[in-house]
Amino acid sequence: MSEGALEQESRIMKEDLCMDIDPPFKENLATAEDWRKALSKVVPAVVVLRTTACRAFDTESAGVSSATGFVVDKRRGIILTNRHVVKPGPVMAEAMFVNREEIPVYPIYRDPLTAGLAVCE
């Protein structure tokens, strides 16, 4: 096969295998009002979590930390956060909302296999 034919085949293969991950850039159509409406719906669900944990195991450290989470079920009071926020041992925690309301929260699930998610109530 000639060099030109190889280049042609390589180009065709790349075109067939390539796909656009991100859509092409288009002018931003969202207005300031659109952003205000979206944020007014989302921000009240975001919480700051303050946790105090004792030293659960030799490999863990005791301490106080802050993190964020968000309410995923308002009726049941379920908050989703990162796994590292909920320590493997006893944890005392509070959630503070944007209006400065503070409530106690209790860990109900900590993903044991990944560095992913935890759930508080």
mmCIF file of N, CA and C in Angstrom:
data_model
loop_
_atom_site.group_PDB
_atom_site.id
_atom_site.type_symbol
_atom_site.label_atom_id
_atom_site.label_comp_id
_atom_site.label_asym_id
_atom_site.label_seq_id
_atom_site.Cartn_x
_atom_site.Cartn_y
_atom_site.Cartn_z
ATOM 1 N N MET A 1 0.853 -1.165 0.000
ATOM 2 C CA MET A 1 0.000 0.000 0.000
ATOM 3 C C MET A 1 0.907 1.239 0.000
ATOM 4 N N SER A 2 0.556 2.198 -0.793
ATOM 5 C CA SER A 2 1.369 3.403 -0.901
ATOM 6 C C SER A 2 1.191 4.302 0.322
ATOM 7 N N GLU A 3 2.143 5.215 0.493
ATOM 8 C CA GLU A 3 2.089 6.131 1.634
ATOM 9 C C GLU A 3 0.837 6.996 1.582
ATOM 10 N N GLY A 4 0.474 7.462 0.393
ATOM 11 C CA GLY A 4 -0.731 8.277 0.234
ATOM 12 C C GLY A 4 -1.989 7.513 0.601
ATOM 13 N N ALA A 5 -2.040 6.240 0.223
ATOM 14 C CA ALA A 5 -3.198 5.402 0.539
ATOM 15 C C ALA A 5 -3.297 5.167 2.041
ATOM 16 N N LEU A 6 -2.131 4.967 2.688
ATOM 17 C CA LEU A 6 -2.130 4.784 4.151
ATOM 18 C C LEU A 6 -2.619 6.035 4.866
ATOM 19 N N GLU A 7 -2.174 7.193 4.403
ATOM 20 C CA GLU A 7 -2.628 8.450 4.999
ATOM 21 C C GLU A 7 -4.134 8.624 4.813
ATOM 22 N N GLN A 8 -4.620 8.288 3.614
ATOM 23 C CA GLN A 8 -6.058 8.394 3.316
ATOM 24 C C GLN A 8 -6.848 7.460 4.233
ATOM 25 N N GLU A 9 -6.373 6.222 4.388
ATOM 26 C CA GLU A 9 -7.061 5.250 5.241
ATOM 27 C C GLU A 9 -7.044 5.708 6.701
ATOM 28 N N SER A 10 -5.894 6.238 7.140
ATOM 29 C CA SER A 10 -5.771 6.733 8.509
ATOM 30 C C SER A 10 -6.734 7.889 8.756
ATOM 31 N N ARG A 11 -6.842 8.813 7.803
ATOM 32 C CA ARG A 11 -7.747 9.954 7.932
ATOM 33 C C ARG A 11 -9.202 9.484 8.008
ATOM 34 N N ILE A 12 -9.572 8.538 7.155
ATOM 35 C CA ILE A 12 -10.948 8.018 7.155
ATOM 36 C C ILE A 12 -11.248 7.327 8.486
ATOM 37 N N MET A 13 -10.282 6.552 8.993
ATOM 38 C CA MET A 13 -10.490 5.853 10.262
ATOM 39 C C MET A 13 -10.678 6.851 11.397
ATOM 40 N N LYS A 14 -9.863 7.897 11.442
ATOM 41 C CA LYS A 14 -9.995 8.911 12.479
ATOM 42 C C LYS A 14 -11.349 9.592 12.411
ATOM 43 N N GLU A 15 -11.809 9.904 11.209
ATOM 44 C CA GLU A 15 -13.116 10.544 11.051
ATOM 45 C C GLU A 15 -14.227 9.632 11.541
ATOM 46 N N ASP A 16 -14.101 8.318 11.270
ATOM 47 C CA ASP A 16 -15.111 7.361 11.706
ATOM 48 C C ASP A 16 -15.116 7.180 13.217
ATOM 49 N N LEU A 17 -13.929 7.229 13.842
ATOM 50 C CA LEU A 17 -13.817 6.980 15.273
ATOM 51 C C LEU A 17 -14.017 8.225 16.131
ATOM 52 N N CYS A 18 -13.813 9.381 15.549
ATOM 53 C CA CYS A 18 -13.922 10.611 16.321
ATOM 54 C C CYS A 18 -15.377 10.971 16.558
ATOM 55 N N MET A 19 -15.621 11.504 17.733
ATOM 56 C CA MET A 19 -16.946 12.036 18.015
ATOM 57 C C MET A 19 -16.779 13.280 18.853
ATOM 58 N N ASP A 20 -17.722 14.163 18.750
ATOM 59 C CA ASP A 20 -17.663 15.399 19.514
ATOM 60 C C ASP A 20 -18.118 15.124 20.931
ATOM 61 N N ILE A 21 -17.205 15.306 21.869
ATOM 62 C CA ILE A 21 -17.548 15.136 23.279
ATOM 63 C C ILE A 21 -18.330 16.354 23.757
ATOM 64 N N ASP A 22 -17.824 17.512 23.453
ATOM 65 C CA ASP A 22 -18.490 18.746 23.829
ATOM 66 C C ASP A 22 -19.175 19.315 22.605
ATOM 67 N N PRO A 23 -20.364 19.837 22.779
ATOM 68 C CA PRO A 23 -20.995 20.460 21.611
ATOM 69 C C PRO A 23 -20.186 21.674 21.173
ATOM 70 N N PRO A 24 -20.233 22.005 19.911
ATOM 71 C CA PRO A 24 -19.498 23.180 19.458
ATOM 72 C C PRO A 24 -19.946 24.422 20.218
ATOM 73 N N PHE A 25 -19.026 25.341 20.432
ATOM 74 C CA PHE A 25 -19.324 26.559 21.169
ATOM 75 C C PHE A 25 -20.385 27.363 20.430
ATOM 76 N N LYS A 26 -21.385 27.743 21.148
ATOM 77 C CA LYS A 26 -22.422 28.616 20.610
ATOM 78 C C LYS A 26 -22.548 29.806 21.538
ATOM 79 N N GLU A 27 -23.066 30.863 21.042
ATOM 80 C CA GLU A 27 -23.251 32.053 21.865
ATOM 81 C C GLU A 27 -24.129 31.708 23.057
ATOM 82 N N ASN A 28 -23.751 32.207 24.224
ATOM 83 C CA ASN A 28 -24.505 31.950 25.445
ATOM 84 C C ASN A 28 -25.886 32.590 25.332
ATOM 85 N N LEU A 29 -26.901 31.750 25.407
ATOM 86 C CA LEU A 29 -28.264 32.247 25.280
ATOM 87 C C LEU A 29 -28.920 32.500 26.632
ATOM 88 N N ALA A 30 -28.271 32.070 27.724
ATOM 89 C CA ALA A 30 -28.831 32.281 29.056
ATOM 90 C C ALA A 30 -28.640 33.741 29.461
ATOM 91 N N THR A 31 -29.689 34.304 29.972
ATOM 92 C CA THR A 31 -29.631 35.693 30.425
ATOM 93 C C THR A 31 -29.357 35.733 31.930
ATOM 94 N N ALA A 32 -29.088 36.899 32.436
ATOM 95 C CA ALA A 32 -28.886 37.072 33.876
ATOM 96 C C ALA A 32 -30.143 36.651 34.631
ATOM 97 N N GLU A 33 -31.281 36.921 34.071
ATOM 98 C CA GLU A 33 -32.547 36.525 34.703
ATOM 99 C C GLU A 33 -32.680 34.999 34.746
ATOM 100 N N ASP A 34 -32.260 34.319 33.684
ATOM 101 C CA ASP A 34 -32.283 32.853 33.673
ATOM 102 C C ASP A 34 -31.412 32.296 34.797
ATOM 103 N N TRP A 35 -30.213 32.873 34.963
ATOM 104 C CA TRP A 35 -29.317 32.440 36.029
ATOM 105 C C TRP A 35 -29.918 32.720 37.399
ATOM 106 N N ARG A 36 -30.531 33.870 37.573
ATOM 107 C CA ARG A 36 -31.143 34.208 38.855
ATOM 108 C C ARG A 36 -32.227 33.201 39.218
ATOM 109 N N LYS A 37 -33.068 32.859 38.251
ATOM 110 C CA LYS A 37 -34.140 31.885 38.503
ATOM 111 C C LYS A 37 -33.569 30.511 38.860
ATOM 112 N N ALA A 38 -32.564 30.072 38.119
ATOM 113 C CA ALA A 38 -31.966 28.758 38.385
ATOM 114 C C ALA A 38 -31.330 28.722 39.765
ATOM 115 N N LEU A 39 -30.564 29.745 40.093
ATOM 116 C CA LEU A 39 -29.901 29.775 41.393
ATOM 117 C C LEU A 39 -30.891 29.883 42.548
ATOM 118 N N SER A 40 -31.981 30.615 42.343
ATOM 119 C CA SER A 40 -32.971 30.743 43.417
ATOM 120 C C SER A 40 -33.630 29.399 43.725
ATOM 121 N N LYS A 41 -33.635 28.484 42.763
ATOM 122 C CA LYS A 41 -34.195 27.153 42.999
ATOM 123 C C LYS A 41 -33.173 26.204 43.619
ATOM 124 N N VAL A 42 -31.908 26.352 43.245
ATOM 125 C CA VAL A 42 -30.878 25.403 43.657
ATOM 126 C C VAL A 42 -30.242 25.750 44.995
ATOM 127 N N VAL A 43 -29.903 26.994 45.208
ATOM 128 C CA VAL A 43 -29.143 27.400 46.399
ATOM 129 C C VAL A 43 -29.815 27.006 47.718
ATOM 130 N N PRO A 44 -31.124 27.098 47.865
ATOM 131 C CA PRO A 44 -31.715 26.693 49.148
ATOM 132 C C PRO A 44 -31.498 25.222 49.497
ATOM 133 N N ALA A 45 -31.167 24.389 48.533
ATOM 134 C CA ALA A 45 -30.938 22.967 48.797
ATOM 135 C C ALA A 45 -29.502 22.665 49.199
ATOM 136 N N VAL A 46 -28.599 23.624 49.044
ATOM 137 C CA VAL A 46 -27.187 23.409 49.378
ATOM 138 C C VAL A 46 -26.977 23.664 50.869
ATOM 139 N N VAL A 47 -26.211 22.778 51.510
ATOM 140 C CA VAL A 47 -25.931 22.924 52.939
ATOM 141 C C VAL A 47 -24.438 22.864 53.189
ATOM 142 N N VAL A 48 -24.026 23.503 54.272
ATOM 143 C CA VAL A 48 -22.668 23.356 54.782
ATOM 144 C C VAL A 48 -22.759 22.356 55.918
ATOM 145 N N LEU A 49 -21.947 21.326 55.869
ATOM 146 C CA LEU A 49 -21.940 20.307 56.913
ATOM 147 C C LEU A 49 -20.707 20.502 57.789
ATOM 148 N N ARG A 50 -20.918 20.551 59.093
ATOM 149 C CA ARG A 50 -19.813 20.605 60.052
ATOM 150 C C ARG A 50 -19.843 19.297 60.822
ATOM 151 N N THR A 51 -18.723 18.588 60.815
ATOM 152 C CA THR A 51 -18.677 17.293 61.481
ATOM 153 C C THR A 51 -17.588 17.261 62.535
ATOM 154 N N THR A 52 -17.862 16.535 63.592
ATOM 155 C CA THR A 52 -16.889 16.259 64.640
ATOM 156 C C THR A 52 -16.845 14.750 64.793
ATOM 157 N N ALA A 53 -15.663 14.189 64.637
ATOM 158 C CA ALA A 53 -15.536 12.734 64.689
ATOM 159 C C ALA A 53 -14.434 12.342 65.666
ATOM 160 N N CYS A 54 -14.668 11.255 66.378
ATOM 161 C CA CYS A 54 -13.629 10.718 67.242
ATOM 162 C C CYS A 54 -12.724 9.813 66.400
ATOM 163 N N ARG A 55 -11.653 9.370 66.976
ATOM 164 C CA ARG A 55 -10.733 8.490 66.266
ATOM 165 C C ARG A 55 -11.331 7.093 66.273
ATOM 166 N N ALA A 56 -11.861 6.672 65.128
ATOM 167 C CA ALA A 56 -12.570 5.395 65.052
ATOM 168 C C ALA A 56 -11.611 4.203 65.011
ATOM 169 N N PHE A 57 -10.528 4.338 64.283
ATOM 170 C CA PHE A 57 -9.553 3.252 64.134
ATOM 171 C C PHE A 57 -8.154 3.853 64.206
ATOM 172 N N ASP A 58 -7.146 3.014 64.322
ATOM 173 C CA ASP A 58 -5.769 3.499 64.361
ATOM 174 C C ASP A 58 -5.401 4.266 63.100
ATOM 175 N N THR A 59 -6.017 3.913 61.994
ATOM 176 C CA THR A 59 -5.691 4.564 60.721
ATOM 177 C C THR A 59 -6.453 5.861 60.498
ATOM 178 N N GLU A 60 -7.426 6.136 61.327
ATOM 179 C CA GLU A 60 -8.237 7.343 61.192
ATOM 180 C C GLU A 60 -7.792 8.383 62.206
ATOM 181 N N SER A 61 -8.047 9.639 61.902
ATOM 182 C CA SER A 61 -7.724 10.695 62.851
ATOM 183 C C SER A 61 -9.010 11.337 63.368
ATOM 184 N N ALA A 62 -8.942 11.814 64.598
ATOM 185 C CA ALA A 62 -10.076 12.545 65.155
ATOM 186 C C ALA A 62 -10.025 13.961 64.608
ATOM 187 N N GLY A 63 -11.160 14.644 64.630
ATOM 188 C CA GLY A 63 -11.099 16.034 64.193
ATOM 189 C C GLY A 63 -12.439 16.619 63.829
ATOM 190 N N VAL A 64 -12.351 17.882 63.451
ATOM 191 C CA VAL A 64 -13.510 18.658 63.041
ATOM 192 C C VAL A 64 -13.302 19.034 61.581
ATOM 193 N N SER A 65 -14.351 18.944 60.774
ATOM 194 C CA SER A 65 -14.210 19.319 59.369
ATOM 195 C C SER A 65 -15.494 19.951 58.859
ATOM 196 N N SER A 66 -15.364 20.612 57.733
ATOM 197 C CA SER A 66 -16.512 21.219 57.052
ATOM 198 C C SER A 66 -16.567 20.697 55.636
ATOM 199 N N ALA A 67 -17.769 20.597 55.122
ATOM 200 C CA ALA A 67 -17.973 20.114 53.759
ATOM 201 C C ALA A 67 -19.308 20.657 53.264
ATOM 202 N N THR A 68 -19.652 20.313 52.060
ATOM 203 C CA THR A 68 -20.949 20.707 51.515
ATOM 204 C C THR A 68 -21.740 19.473 51.130
ATOM 205 N N GLY A 69 -23.012 19.665 50.993
ATOM 206 C CA GLY A 69 -23.914 18.617 50.540
ATOM 207 C C GLY A 69 -25.147 19.291 49.982
ATOM 208 N N PHE A 70 -26.103 18.495 49.540
ATOM 209 C CA PHE A 70 -27.349 19.093 49.077
ATOM 210 C C PHE A 70 -28.514 18.170 49.371
ATOM 211 N N VAL A 71 -29.641 18.785 49.613
ATOM 212 C CA VAL A 71 -30.863 18.067 49.947
ATOM 213 C C VAL A 71 -31.379 17.387 48.683
ATOM 214 N N VAL A 72 -31.564 16.064 48.767
ATOM 215 C CA VAL A 72 -32.104 15.331 47.626
ATOM 216 C C VAL A 72 -33.542 14.885 47.871
ATOM 217 N N ASP A 73 -33.971 14.876 49.128
ATOM 218 C CA ASP A 73 -35.359 14.540 49.459
ATOM 219 C C ASP A 73 -35.772 15.419 50.639
ATOM 220 N N LYS A 74 -36.456 16.492 50.338
ATOM 221 C CA LYS A 74 -36.838 17.467 51.368
ATOM 222 C C LYS A 74 -37.788 16.857 52.388
ATOM 223 N N ARG A 75 -38.750 16.075 51.923
ATOM 224 C CA ARG A 75 -39.756 15.501 52.815
ATOM 225 C C ARG A 75 -39.119 14.569 53.853
ATOM 226 N N ARG A 76 -38.172 13.751 53.426
ATOM 227 C CA ARG A 76 -37.519 12.817 54.337
ATOM 228 C C ARG A 76 -36.250 13.382 54.959
ATOM 229 N N GLY A 77 -35.807 14.546 54.501
ATOM 230 C CA GLY A 77 -34.626 15.181 55.074
ATOM 231 C C GLY A 77 -33.321 14.504 54.675
ATOM 232 N N ILE A 78 -33.247 13.999 53.464
ATOM 233 C CA ILE A 78 -32.062 13.283 53.009
ATOM 234 C C ILE A 78 -31.081 14.253 52.354
ATOM 235 N N ILE A 79 -29.828 14.205 52.802
ATOM 236 C CA ILE A 79 -28.757 15.055 52.275
ATOM 237 C C ILE A 79 -27.687 14.150 51.666
ATOM 238 N N LEU A 80 -27.249 14.474 50.464
ATOM 239 C CA LEU A 80 -26.187 13.739 49.785
ATOM 240 C C LEU A 80 -24.893 14.524 49.924
ATOM 241 N N THR A 81 -23.809 13.820 50.266
ATOM 242 C CA THR A 81 -22.505 14.460 50.399
ATOM 243 C C THR A 81 -21.432 13.476 49.971
ATOM 244 N N ASN A 82 -20.183 13.832 50.143
ATOM 245 C CA ASN A 82 -19.073 12.945 49.801
ATOM 246 C C ASN A 82 -18.797 11.965 50.931
ATOM 247 N N ARG A 83 -18.267 10.816 50.575
ATOM 248 C CA ARG A 83 -18.011 9.738 51.526
ATOM 249 C C ARG A 83 -17.085 10.168 52.661
ATOM 250 N N HIS A 84 -16.061 10.955 52.369
ATOM 251 C CA HIS A 84 -15.079 11.321 53.398
ATOM 252 C C HIS A 84 -15.688 12.173 54.510
ATOM 253 N N VAL A 85 -16.860 12.754 54.264
ATOM 254 C CA VAL A 85 -17.517 13.588 55.274
ATOM 255 C C VAL A 85 -18.039 12.723 56.413
ATOM 256 N N VAL A 86 -18.552 11.563 56.090
ATOM 257 C CA VAL A 86 -19.094 10.636 57.080
ATOM 258 C C VAL A 86 -18.001 9.631 57.420
ATOM 259 N N LYS A 87 -17.418 9.795 58.577
ATOM 260 C CA LYS A 87 -16.317 8.934 59.013
ATOM 261 C C LYS A 87 -16.852 7.543 59.353
ATOM 262 N N PRO A 88 -15.974 6.536 59.431
ATOM 263 C CA PRO A 88 -16.443 5.186 59.739
ATOM 264 C C PRO A 88 -16.912 5.018 61.189
ATOM 265 N N GLY A 89 -16.477 5.884 62.083
ATOM 266 C CA GLY A 89 -16.883 5.793 63.482
ATOM 267 C C GLY A 89 -17.973 6.797 63.812
ATOM 268 N N PRO A 90 -18.228 7.004 65.091
ATOM 269 C CA PRO A 90 -19.259 7.954 65.510
ATOM 270 C C PRO A 90 -18.969 9.372 65.001
ATOM 271 N N VAL A 91 -20.017 10.032 64.553
ATOM 272 C CA VAL A 91 -19.904 11.385 64.013
ATOM 273 C C VAL A 91 -21.031 12.236 64.588
ATOM 274 N N MET A 92 -20.691 13.432 65.013
ATOM 275 C CA MET A 92 -21.704 14.432 65.363
ATOM 276 C C MET A 92 -21.642 15.466 64.255
ATOM 277 N N ALA A 93 -22.800 15.835 63.706
ATOM 278 C CA ALA A 93 -22.773 16.761 62.569
ATOM 279 C C ALA A 93 -23.980 17.679 62.578
ATOM 280 N N GLU A 94 -23.768 18.855 61.981
ATOM 281 C CA GLU A 94 -24.857 19.817 61.783
ATOM 282 C C GLU A 94 -24.829 20.250 60.322
ATOM 283 N N ALA A 95 -26.019 20.579 59.821
ATOM 284 C CA ALA A 95 -26.133 21.154 58.482
ATOM 285 C C ALA A 95 -26.620 22.581 58.644
ATOM 286 N N MET A 96 -26.004 23.497 57.898
ATOM 287 C CA MET A 96 -26.442 24.887 57.919
ATOM 288 C C MET A 96 -26.888 25.276 56.512
ATOM 289 N N PHE A 97 -28.100 25.818 56.446
ATOM 290 C CA PHE A 97 -28.676 26.256 55.178
ATOM 291 C C PHE A 97 -28.293 27.701 54.894
ATOM 292 N N VAL A 98 -28.598 28.151 53.695
ATOM 293 C CA VAL A 98 -28.241 29.503 53.272
ATOM 294 C C VAL A 98 -28.896 30.570 54.160
ATOM 295 N N ASN A 99 -30.046 30.248 54.761
ATOM 296 C CA ASN A 99 -30.725 31.201 55.644
ATOM 297 C C ASN A 99 -30.179 31.141 57.080
ATOM 298 N N ARG A 100 -29.067 30.421 57.264
ATOM 299 C CA ARG A 100 -28.361 30.258 58.546
ATOM 300 C C ARG A 100 -29.078 29.318 59.515
ATOM 301 N N GLU A 101 -30.135 28.653 59.083
ATOM 302 C CA GLU A 101 -30.800 27.648 59.919
ATOM 303 C C GLU A 101 -29.849 26.466 60.090
ATOM 304 N N GLU A 102 -29.697 26.001 61.332
ATOM 305 C CA GLU A 102 -28.839 24.858 61.615
ATOM 306 C C GLU A 102 -29.674 23.717 62.162
ATOM 307 N N ILE A 103 -29.382 22.520 61.660
ATOM 308 C CA ILE A 103 -30.083 21.330 62.139
ATOM 309 C C ILE A 103 -29.065 20.212 62.363
ATOM 310 N N PRO A 104 -29.310 19.347 63.343
ATOM 311 C CA PRO A 104 -28.418 18.194 63.507
ATOM 312 C C PRO A 104 -28.675 17.186 62.385
ATOM 313 N N VAL A 105 -27.625 16.519 61.933
ATOM 314 C CA VAL A 105 -27.772 15.476 60.916
ATOM 315 C C VAL A 105 -27.098 14.208 61.406
ATOM 316 N N TYR A 106 -27.571 13.085 60.897
ATOM 317 C CA TYR A 106 -27.085 11.783 61.317
ATOM 318 C C TYR A 106 -26.742 10.953 60.086
ATOM 319 N N PRO A 107 -25.547 10.356 60.064
ATOM 320 C CA PRO A 107 -25.185 9.520 58.915
ATOM 321 C C PRO A 107 -26.111 8.314 58.820
ATOM 322 N N ILE A 108 -26.585 8.036 57.621
ATOM 323 C CA ILE A 108 -27.415 6.845 57.426
ATOM 324 C C ILE A 108 -26.805 5.880 56.411
ATOM 325 N N TYR A 109 -25.822 6.352 55.623
ATOM 326 C CA TYR A 109 -25.167 5.467 54.673
ATOM 327 C C TYR A 109 -23.817 6.043 54.284
ATOM 328 N N ARG A 110 -22.836 5.170 54.193
ATOM 329 C CA ARG A 110 -21.490 5.544 53.726
ATOM 330 C C ARG A 110 -21.055 4.466 52.758
ATOM 331 N N ASP A 111 -20.826 4.828 51.506
ATOM 332 C CA ASP A 111 -20.449 3.872 50.476
ATOM 333 C C ASP A 111 -19.169 3.150 50.893
ATOM 334 N N PRO A 112 -19.224 1.845 51.100
ATOM 335 C CA PRO A 112 -18.048 1.131 51.613
ATOM 336 C C PRO A 112 -16.998 0.792 50.558
ATOM 337 N N LEU A 113 -17.338 0.884 49.292
ATOM 338 C CA LEU A 113 -16.433 0.399 48.253
ATOM 339 C C LEU A 113 -15.706 1.483 47.478
ATOM 340 N N THR A 114 -16.283 2.642 47.369
ATOM 341 C CA THR A 114 -15.664 3.682 46.555
ATOM 342 C C THR A 114 -15.378 4.903 47.400
ATOM 343 N N ALA A 115 -14.731 5.851 46.820
ATOM 344 C CA ALA A 115 -14.489 7.133 47.493
ATOM 345 C C ALA A 115 -15.602 8.092 47.137
ATOM 346 N N GLY A 116 -16.806 7.575 46.952
ATOM 347 C CA GLY A 116 -17.910 8.341 46.407
ATOM 348 C C GLY A 116 -18.806 9.035 47.376
ATOM 349 N N LEU A 117 -19.939 8.435 47.695
ATOM 350 C CA LEU A 117 -21.045 9.157 48.301
ATOM 351 C C LEU A 117 -21.355 8.712 49.719
ATOM 352 N N ALA A 118 -22.011 9.620 50.422
ATOM 353 C CA ALA A 118 -22.557 9.325 51.746
ATOM 354 C C ALA A 118 -23.903 10.024 51.846
ATOM 355 N N VAL A 119 -24.747 9.508 52.717
ATOM 356 C CA VAL A 119 -26.091 10.063 52.868
ATOM 357 C C VAL A 119 -26.321 10.356 54.344
ATOM 358 N N CYS A 120 -26.865 11.524 54.617
ATOM 359 C CA CYS A 120 -27.208 11.933 55.987
ATOM 360 C C CYS A 120 -28.694 12.229 56.050
ATOM 361 N N GLU A 121 -29.222 12.210 57.259
ATOM 362 C CA GLU A 121 -30.634 12.502 57.458
ATOM 363 C C GLU A 121 -30.770 13.547 58.538
#
